[in-house]
Short mmCIF file of C-alpha atoms in Angstrom, two decimals:
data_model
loop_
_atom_site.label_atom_id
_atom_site.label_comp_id
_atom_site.label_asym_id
_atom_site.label_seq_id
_atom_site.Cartn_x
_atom_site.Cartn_y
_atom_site.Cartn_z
CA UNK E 146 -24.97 -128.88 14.03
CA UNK E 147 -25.97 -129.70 10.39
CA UNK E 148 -29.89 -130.10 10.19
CA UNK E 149 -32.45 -127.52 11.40
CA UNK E 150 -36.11 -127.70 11.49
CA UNK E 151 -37.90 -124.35 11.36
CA UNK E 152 -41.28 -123.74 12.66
CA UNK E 153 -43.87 -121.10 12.09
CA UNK E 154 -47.06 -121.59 13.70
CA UNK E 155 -50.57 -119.40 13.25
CA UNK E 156 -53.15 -119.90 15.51
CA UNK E 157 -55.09 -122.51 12.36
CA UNK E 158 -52.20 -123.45 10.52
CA UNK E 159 -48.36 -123.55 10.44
CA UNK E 160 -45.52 -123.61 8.06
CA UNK E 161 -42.56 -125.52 8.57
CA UNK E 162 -39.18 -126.35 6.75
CA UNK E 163 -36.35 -128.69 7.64
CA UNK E 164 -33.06 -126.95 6.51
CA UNK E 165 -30.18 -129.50 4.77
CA UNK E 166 -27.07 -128.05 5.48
CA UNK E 167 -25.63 -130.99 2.57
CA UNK E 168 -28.34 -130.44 0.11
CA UNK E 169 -29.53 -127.26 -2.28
CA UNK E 170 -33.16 -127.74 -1.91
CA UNK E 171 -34.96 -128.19 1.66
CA UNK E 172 -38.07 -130.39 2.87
CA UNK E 173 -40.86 -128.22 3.83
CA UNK E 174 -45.06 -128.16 4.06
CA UNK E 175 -47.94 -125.92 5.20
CA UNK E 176 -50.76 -127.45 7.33
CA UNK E 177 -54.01 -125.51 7.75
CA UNK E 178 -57.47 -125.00 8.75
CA UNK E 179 -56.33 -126.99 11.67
CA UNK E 180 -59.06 -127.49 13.99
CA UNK E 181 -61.43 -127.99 11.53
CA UNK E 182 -62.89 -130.31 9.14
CA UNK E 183 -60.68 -128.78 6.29
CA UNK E 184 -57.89 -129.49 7.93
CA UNK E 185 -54.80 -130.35 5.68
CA UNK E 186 -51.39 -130.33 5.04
CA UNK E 187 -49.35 -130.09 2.41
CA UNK E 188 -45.10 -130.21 1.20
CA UNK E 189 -41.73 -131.47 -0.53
CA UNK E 190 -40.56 -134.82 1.21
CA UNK E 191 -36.87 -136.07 0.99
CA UNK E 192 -35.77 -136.11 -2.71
CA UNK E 193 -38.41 -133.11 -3.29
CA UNK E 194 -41.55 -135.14 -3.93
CA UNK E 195 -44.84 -133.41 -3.50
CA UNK E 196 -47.83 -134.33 -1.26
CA UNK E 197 -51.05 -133.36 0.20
CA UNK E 198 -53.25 -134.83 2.82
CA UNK E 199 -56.55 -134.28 4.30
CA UNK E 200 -55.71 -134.03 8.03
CA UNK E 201 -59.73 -134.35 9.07
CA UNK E 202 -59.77 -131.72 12.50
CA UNK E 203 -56.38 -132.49 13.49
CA UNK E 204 -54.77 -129.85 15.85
CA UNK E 205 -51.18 -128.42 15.86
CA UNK E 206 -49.73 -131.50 17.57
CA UNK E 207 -51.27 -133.91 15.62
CA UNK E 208 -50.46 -131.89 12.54
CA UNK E 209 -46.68 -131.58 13.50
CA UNK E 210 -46.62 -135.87 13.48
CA UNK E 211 -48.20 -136.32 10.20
CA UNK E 212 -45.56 -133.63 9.08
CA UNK E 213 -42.82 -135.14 11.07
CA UNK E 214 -43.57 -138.41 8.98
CA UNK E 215 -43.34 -137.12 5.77
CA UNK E 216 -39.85 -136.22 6.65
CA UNK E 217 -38.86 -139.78 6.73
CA UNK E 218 -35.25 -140.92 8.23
CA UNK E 219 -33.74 -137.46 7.99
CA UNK E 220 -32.30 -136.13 11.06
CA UNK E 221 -31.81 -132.97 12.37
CA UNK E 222 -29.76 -131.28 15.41
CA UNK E 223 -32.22 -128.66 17.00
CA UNK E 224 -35.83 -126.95 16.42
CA UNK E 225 -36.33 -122.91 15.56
CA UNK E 226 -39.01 -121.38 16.20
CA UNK E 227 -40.48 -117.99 14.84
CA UNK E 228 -41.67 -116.05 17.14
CA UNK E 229 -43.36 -112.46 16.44
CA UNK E 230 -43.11 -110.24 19.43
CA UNK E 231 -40.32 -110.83 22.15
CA UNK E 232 -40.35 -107.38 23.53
CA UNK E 233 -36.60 -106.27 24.30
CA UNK E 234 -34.85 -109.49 23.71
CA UNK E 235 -32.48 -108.77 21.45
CA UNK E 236 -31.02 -111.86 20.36
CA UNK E 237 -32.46 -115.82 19.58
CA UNK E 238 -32.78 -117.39 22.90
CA UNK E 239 -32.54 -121.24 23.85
CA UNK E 240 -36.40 -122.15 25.02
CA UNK E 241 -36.68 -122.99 28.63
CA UNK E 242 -39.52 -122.17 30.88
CA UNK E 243 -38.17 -118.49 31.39
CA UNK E 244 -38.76 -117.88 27.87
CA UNK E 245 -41.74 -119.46 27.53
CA UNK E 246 -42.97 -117.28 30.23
CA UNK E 247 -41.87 -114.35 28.55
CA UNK E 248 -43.27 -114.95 24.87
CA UNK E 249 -46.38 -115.27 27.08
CA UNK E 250 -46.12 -112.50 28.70
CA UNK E 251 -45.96 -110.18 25.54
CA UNK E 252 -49.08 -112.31 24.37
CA UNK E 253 -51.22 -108.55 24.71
CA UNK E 254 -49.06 -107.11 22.31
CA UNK E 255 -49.10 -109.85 19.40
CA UNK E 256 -52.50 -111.66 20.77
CA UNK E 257 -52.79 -113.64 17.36
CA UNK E 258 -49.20 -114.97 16.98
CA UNK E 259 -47.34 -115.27 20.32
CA UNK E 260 -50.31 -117.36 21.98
CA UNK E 261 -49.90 -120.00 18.75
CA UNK E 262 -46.10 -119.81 18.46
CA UNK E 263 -46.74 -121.71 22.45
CA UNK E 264 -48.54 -124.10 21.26
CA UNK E 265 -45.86 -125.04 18.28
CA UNK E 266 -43.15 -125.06 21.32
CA UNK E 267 -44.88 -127.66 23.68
CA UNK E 268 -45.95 -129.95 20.57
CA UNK E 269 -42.28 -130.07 19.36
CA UNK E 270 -40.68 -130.12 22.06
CA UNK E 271 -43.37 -133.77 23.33
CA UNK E 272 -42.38 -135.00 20.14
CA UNK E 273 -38.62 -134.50 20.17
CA UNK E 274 -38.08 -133.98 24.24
CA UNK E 275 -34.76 -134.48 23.79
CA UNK E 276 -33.91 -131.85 21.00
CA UNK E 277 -32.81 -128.13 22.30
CA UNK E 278 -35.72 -125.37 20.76
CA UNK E 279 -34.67 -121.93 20.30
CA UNK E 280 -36.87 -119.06 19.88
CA UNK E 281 -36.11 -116.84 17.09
CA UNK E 282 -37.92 -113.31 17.76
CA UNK E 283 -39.29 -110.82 14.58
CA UNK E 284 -38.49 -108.18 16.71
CA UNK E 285 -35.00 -108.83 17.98
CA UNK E 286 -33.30 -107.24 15.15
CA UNK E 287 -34.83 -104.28 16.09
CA UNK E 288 -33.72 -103.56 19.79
CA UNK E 289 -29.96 -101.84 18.18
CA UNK E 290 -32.27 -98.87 17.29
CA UNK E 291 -31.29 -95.53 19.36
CA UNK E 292 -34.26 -94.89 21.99
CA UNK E 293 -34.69 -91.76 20.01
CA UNK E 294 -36.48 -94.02 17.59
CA UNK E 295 -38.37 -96.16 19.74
CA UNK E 296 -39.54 -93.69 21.94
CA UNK E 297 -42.98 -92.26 21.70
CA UNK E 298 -43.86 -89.08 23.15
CA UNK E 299 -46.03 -90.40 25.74
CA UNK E 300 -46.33 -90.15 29.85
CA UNK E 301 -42.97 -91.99 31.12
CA UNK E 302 -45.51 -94.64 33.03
CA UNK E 303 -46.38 -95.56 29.97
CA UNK E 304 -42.91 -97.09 28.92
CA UNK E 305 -41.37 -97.95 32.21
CA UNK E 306 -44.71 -99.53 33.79
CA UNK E 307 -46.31 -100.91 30.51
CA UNK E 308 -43.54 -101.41 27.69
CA UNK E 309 -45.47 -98.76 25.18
CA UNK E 310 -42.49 -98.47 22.94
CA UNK E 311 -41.68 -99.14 18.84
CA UNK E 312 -40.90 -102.61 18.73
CA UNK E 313 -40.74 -103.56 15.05
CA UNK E 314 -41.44 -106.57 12.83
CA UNK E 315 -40.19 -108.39 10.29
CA UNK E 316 -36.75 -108.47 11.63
CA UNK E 317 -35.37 -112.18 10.41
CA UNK E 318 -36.27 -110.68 6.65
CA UNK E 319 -34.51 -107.34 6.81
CA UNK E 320 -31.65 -108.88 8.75
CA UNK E 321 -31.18 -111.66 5.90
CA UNK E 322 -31.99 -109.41 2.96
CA UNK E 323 -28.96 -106.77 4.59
CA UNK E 324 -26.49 -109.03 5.18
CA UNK E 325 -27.09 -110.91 1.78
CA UNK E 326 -26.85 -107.34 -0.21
CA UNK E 327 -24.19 -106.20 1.33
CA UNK E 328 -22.14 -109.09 1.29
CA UNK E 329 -22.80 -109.12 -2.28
CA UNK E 330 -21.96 -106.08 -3.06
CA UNK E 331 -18.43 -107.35 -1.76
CA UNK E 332 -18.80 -105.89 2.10
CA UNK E 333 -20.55 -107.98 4.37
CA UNK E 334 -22.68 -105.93 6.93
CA UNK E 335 -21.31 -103.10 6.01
CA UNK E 336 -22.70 -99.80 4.73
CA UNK E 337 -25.63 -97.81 5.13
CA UNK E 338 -29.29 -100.26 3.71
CA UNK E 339 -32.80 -99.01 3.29
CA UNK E 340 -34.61 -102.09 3.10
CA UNK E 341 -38.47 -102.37 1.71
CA UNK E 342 -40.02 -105.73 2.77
CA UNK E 343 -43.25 -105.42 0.20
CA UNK E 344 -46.05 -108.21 1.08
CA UNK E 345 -49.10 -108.45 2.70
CA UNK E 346 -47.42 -106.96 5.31
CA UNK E 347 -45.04 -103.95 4.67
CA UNK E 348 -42.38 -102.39 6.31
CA UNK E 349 -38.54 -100.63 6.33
CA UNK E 350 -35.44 -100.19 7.24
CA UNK E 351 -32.50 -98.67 8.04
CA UNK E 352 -29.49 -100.62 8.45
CA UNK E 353 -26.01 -99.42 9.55
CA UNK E 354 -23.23 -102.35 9.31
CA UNK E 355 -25.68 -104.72 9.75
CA UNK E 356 -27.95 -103.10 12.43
CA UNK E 357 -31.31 -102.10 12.55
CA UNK E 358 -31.18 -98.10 13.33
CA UNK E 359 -35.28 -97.73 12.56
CA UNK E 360 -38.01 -99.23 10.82
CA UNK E 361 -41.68 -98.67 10.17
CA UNK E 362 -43.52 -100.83 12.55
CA UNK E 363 -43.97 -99.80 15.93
CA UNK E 364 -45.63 -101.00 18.91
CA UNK E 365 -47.40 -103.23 16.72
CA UNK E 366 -47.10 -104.03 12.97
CA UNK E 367 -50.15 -101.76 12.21
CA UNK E 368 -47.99 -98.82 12.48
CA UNK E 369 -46.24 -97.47 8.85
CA UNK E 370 -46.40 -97.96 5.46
CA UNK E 371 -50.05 -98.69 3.95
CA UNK E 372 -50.30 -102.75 3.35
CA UNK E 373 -52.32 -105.49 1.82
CA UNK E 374 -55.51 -104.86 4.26
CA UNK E 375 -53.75 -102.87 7.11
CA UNK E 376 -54.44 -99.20 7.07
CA UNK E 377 -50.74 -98.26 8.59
CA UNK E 378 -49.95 -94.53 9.69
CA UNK E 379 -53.68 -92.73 10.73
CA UNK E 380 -54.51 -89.74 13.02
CA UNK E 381 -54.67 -91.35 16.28
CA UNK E 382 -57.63 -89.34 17.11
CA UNK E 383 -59.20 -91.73 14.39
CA UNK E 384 -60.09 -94.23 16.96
CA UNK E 385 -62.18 -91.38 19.03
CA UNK E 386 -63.44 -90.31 16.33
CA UNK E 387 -65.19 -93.39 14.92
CA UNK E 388 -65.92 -94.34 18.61
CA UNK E 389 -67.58 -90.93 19.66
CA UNK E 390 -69.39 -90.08 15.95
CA UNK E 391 -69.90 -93.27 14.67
CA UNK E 392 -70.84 -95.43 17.57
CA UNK E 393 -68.09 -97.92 16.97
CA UNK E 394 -66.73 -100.25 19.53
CA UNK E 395 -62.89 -101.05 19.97
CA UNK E 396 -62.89 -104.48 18.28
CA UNK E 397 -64.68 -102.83 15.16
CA UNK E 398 -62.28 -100.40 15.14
CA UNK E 399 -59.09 -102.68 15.17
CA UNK E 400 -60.81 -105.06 12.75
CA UNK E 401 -61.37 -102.25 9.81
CA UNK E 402 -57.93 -100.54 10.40
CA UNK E 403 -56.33 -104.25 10.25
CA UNK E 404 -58.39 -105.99 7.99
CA UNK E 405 -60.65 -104.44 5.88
CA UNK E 406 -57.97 -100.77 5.28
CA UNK E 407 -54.71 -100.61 3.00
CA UNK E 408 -55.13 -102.09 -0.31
CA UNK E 409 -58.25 -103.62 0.09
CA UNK E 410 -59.81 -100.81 1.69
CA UNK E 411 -58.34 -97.88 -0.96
CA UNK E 412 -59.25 -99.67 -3.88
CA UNK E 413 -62.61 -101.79 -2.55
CA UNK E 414 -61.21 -104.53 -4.94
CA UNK E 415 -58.42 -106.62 -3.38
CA UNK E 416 -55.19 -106.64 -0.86
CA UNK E 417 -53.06 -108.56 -3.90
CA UNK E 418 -51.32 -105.89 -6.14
CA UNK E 419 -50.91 -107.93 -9.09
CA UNK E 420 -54.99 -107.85 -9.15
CA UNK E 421 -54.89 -104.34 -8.66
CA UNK E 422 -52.54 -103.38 -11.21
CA UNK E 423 -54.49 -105.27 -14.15
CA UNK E 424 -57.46 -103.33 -12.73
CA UNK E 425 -55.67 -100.18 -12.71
CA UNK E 426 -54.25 -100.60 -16.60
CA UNK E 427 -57.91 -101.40 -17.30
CA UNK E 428 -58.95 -98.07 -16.00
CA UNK E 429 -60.17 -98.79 -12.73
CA UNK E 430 -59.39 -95.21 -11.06
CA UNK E 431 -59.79 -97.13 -7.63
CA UNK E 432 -57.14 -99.57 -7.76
CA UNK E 433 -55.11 -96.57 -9.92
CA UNK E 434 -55.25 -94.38 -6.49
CA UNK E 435 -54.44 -97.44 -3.91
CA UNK E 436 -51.20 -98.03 -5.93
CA UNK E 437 -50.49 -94.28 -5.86
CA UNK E 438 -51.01 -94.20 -2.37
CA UNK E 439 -48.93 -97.40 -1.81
CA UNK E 440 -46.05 -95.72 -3.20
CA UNK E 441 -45.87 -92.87 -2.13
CA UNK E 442 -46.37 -93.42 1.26
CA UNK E 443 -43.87 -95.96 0.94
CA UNK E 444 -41.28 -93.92 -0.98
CA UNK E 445 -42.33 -91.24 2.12
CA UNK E 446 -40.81 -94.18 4.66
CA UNK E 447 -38.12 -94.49 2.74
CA UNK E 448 -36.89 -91.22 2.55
CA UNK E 449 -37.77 -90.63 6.41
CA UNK E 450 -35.66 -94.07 7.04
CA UNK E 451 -32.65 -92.11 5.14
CA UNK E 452 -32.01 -90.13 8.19
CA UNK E 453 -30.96 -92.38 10.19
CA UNK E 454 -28.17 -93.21 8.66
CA UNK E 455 -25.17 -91.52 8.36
CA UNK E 456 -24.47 -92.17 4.42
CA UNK E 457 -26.62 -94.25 1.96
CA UNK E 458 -25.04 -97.38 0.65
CA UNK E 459 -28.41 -98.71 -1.36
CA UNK E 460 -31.42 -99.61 -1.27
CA UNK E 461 -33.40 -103.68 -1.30
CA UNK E 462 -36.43 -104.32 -2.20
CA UNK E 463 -37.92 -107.84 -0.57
CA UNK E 464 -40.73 -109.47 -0.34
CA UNK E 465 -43.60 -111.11 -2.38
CA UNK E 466 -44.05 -107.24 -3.73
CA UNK E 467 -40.59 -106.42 -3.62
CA UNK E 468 -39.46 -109.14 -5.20
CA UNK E 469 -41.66 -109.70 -7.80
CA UNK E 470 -43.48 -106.71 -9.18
CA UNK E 471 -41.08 -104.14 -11.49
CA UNK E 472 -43.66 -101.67 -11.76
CA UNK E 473 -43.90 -100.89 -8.56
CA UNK E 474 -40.04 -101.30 -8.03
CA UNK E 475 -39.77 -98.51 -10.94
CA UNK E 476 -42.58 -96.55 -9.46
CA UNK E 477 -40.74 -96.10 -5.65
CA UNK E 478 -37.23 -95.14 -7.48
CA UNK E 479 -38.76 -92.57 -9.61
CA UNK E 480 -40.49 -90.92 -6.45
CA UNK E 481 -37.41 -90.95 -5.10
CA UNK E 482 -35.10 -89.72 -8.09
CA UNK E 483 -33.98 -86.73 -6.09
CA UNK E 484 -31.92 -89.58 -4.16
CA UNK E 485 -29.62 -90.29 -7.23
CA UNK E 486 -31.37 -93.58 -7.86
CA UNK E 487 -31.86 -94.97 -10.94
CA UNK E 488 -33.24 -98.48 -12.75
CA UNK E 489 -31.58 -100.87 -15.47
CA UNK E 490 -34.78 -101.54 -17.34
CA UNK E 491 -33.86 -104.56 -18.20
CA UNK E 492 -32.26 -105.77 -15.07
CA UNK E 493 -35.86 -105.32 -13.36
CA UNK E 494 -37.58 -107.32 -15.62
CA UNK E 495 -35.71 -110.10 -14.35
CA UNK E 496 -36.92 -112.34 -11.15
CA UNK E 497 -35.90 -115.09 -9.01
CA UNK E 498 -32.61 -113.92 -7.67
CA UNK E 499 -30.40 -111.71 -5.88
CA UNK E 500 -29.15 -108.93 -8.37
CA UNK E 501 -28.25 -105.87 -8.49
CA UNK E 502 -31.17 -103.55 -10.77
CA UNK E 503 -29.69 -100.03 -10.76
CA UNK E 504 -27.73 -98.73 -13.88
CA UNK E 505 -24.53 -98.44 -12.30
CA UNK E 506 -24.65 -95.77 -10.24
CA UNK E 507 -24.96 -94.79 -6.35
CA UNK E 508 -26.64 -95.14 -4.30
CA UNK E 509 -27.31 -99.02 -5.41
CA UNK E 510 -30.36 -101.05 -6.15
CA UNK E 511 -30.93 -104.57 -5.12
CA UNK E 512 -33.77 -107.26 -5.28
CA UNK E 513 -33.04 -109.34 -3.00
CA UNK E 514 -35.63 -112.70 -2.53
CA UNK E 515 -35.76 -113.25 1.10
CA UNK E 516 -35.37 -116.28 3.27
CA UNK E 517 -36.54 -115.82 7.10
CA UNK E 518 -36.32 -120.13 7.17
CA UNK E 519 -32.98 -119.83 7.04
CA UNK E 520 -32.29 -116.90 8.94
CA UNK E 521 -33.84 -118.75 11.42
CA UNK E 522 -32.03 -122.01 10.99
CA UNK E 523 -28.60 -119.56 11.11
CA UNK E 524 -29.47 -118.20 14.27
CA UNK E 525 -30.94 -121.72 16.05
CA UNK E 526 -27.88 -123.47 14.79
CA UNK E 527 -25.46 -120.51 16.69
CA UNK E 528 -27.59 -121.08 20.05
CA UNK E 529 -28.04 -124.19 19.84
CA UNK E 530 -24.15 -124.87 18.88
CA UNK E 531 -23.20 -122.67 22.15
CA UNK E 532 -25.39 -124.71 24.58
CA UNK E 533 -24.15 -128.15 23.24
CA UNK E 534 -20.34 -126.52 23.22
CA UNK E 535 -20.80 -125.09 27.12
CA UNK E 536 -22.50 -128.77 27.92
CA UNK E 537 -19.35 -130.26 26.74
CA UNK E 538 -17.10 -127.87 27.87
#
């Protein structure tokens, strides 16, 4: 098992990358607005040229060929597939029609994602029929936490009858960004992580040798910290609220607390923080107050996170926030001084790789970059190297 592909499809568009286990760089592309007249994709081939085509309204299969092509005569072993919500499977799984059942079957719960991640499987899998596919699940990670955290304090029915439980997201990302701290901090999966994936989509973690104990997200990934459009933690009497005084119906209600809340909503600028910061050094009290808001609530997750484990190794910041931006990096550890944390100035300034920010004390501080392709291609690679072992066996 050498070469992976790794898939990632949206409901218009998908992301994919092709994993060399030989080579330091990786083929890879994005197709979207598939389906419509702007449809188009875009990479690195073999040898990490760049292209771009216009795809006119090809769909996911066709897509997936023209992307296939620009691959050229590099093979590779099995096919991983992202998949967001797998309910309480709590490991990669090798796709057969029992799976595919089941990622259908939690369709409700992750409507946009799940019912596109299907229609990834079937094209791949006419294209290469001969190839195993493994399903790679976002929430996986997340079925080692106690069911004192995933509980909710709701009618029993609820849970036994209807699987109304904290699932949690992002799971490939935290896993990865764990393991990679902690093994470079010279103890591989071990220790006690808080991890803060910072993107469009936010959330944390607590990680005890190298399982998930909590995190933010819940039943859904609108639940926690405040994010690039979604709202995150609000009164649940919210929703009767808006419906009863207001007049609005469900679908308005889940589109403003999902799309047009967090970031975008505080400031009534922008979801990007980089925007939002120039704004806010430029005096615009709006954006000023969303970034407040950002961090605290954040640094609030954080410290709630703290509890579940049972001592504090350090703490990672991921994601296109987390990695990038060193104000709000210095921003969380100051709100959360009282923890012993501290910043190397210097050391934050820095991007682009895995290194260790704090100024030498404990608990640590990491930025770690994260890379959910090749969690994915580590985990497809195990399954699939088990089937093909048991086959031969």
């Amino acid at each position: 098992m050498s070469n992976i592909l790794v898939i990632n499809c949206g409901s218009s568009s998908f992301k994919y990358a092709l994993i060399l286990q030989d080579y330091d760089y990786r083929i890879y592309g994005l197709a979207e607005n598939l389906g419509t007249p702007n449809a188009r994709i875009s990479g690195v081939t073999f040898g990490n040229e760049k292209f771009q085509i216009d795809l006119g309204q090809a769909d996911h299969k066709e897509a997936l060929a023209v992307a296939m092509s620009r691959i050229g005569q590099v093979n590779f072993d099995a096919i991983g597939h992202r998949v967001v919500h797998g309910g309480n499977i709590t490991s990669a799984r090798l796709i057969d029609d029992d799976v595919i059942q089941h990622i259908k079957d939690m369709s409700p719960l992750a409507p946009l994602h799940n019912p596109a991640h299907i229609v990834g499987i079937e094209a791949t899998a006419q294209l290469y029929p001969d190839l195993p596919q493994v399903a790679v699940f976002d929430t996986a990670f997340h079925q080692s936490m106690p069911e004192k955290a995933y509980r909710y304090a709701l009618p029993q029915a609820l849970y036994h009858e209807h699987g109304i439980r904290r699932y949690g997201f992002h799971g490939t990302s935290h896993a990865y960004v764990s393991e990679r701290a902690s093994t470079l901090a010279g103890a591989k999966n071990q220790g006690g992580w808080l991890v803060a994936h910072l993107g469009n989509g936010c959330s944390t973690c607590a990680v005890w040798n190298g399982q998930s104990l909590d995190t933010s997200m819940g039943f859904t990934p609108l639940e926690g910290l405040v994010m690039g459009t979604r709202s995150g933690d609000v009164d649940p009497s919210l929703h009767y609220f808006l419906a009863k005084n207001l007049g609005w119906d469900i679908e308005k209600i889940d589109r403003t607390l999902n799309r047009d809340s967090g970031l975008l909503g505080l400031s009534g600028l922008s979801n990007d923080m980089r925007t939002l910061i120039d704004a806010a050094e430029q005096g615009n009290e709006n954006a000023a107050l969303a970034i407040e808001v950002f961090v605290y609530r954040l640094a609030k997750s954080l410290a709630a996170m703290s509890c579940a484990l049972p001592e504090l190794t350090g703490l990672i910041f991921t994601g296109g926030i987390g990695e990038n931006s060193a104000y709000i990096r210095e921003k969380v550890v100051a709100t959360l001084s009282h923890f012993g944390f501290s910043i190397d100035a210097e050391k934050n300034n820095l991007r682009g790789q895995a290194m260790r920010i704090d100024a030498g004390t404990n608990p640590q501080v990491w930025v770690v970059p994260t890379d959910e392709e090749a969690r994915i291609a580590q985990e497809t690679r195990q399954v699939a190297l088990a089937e093909t072992t048991t086959i031969a066996y």
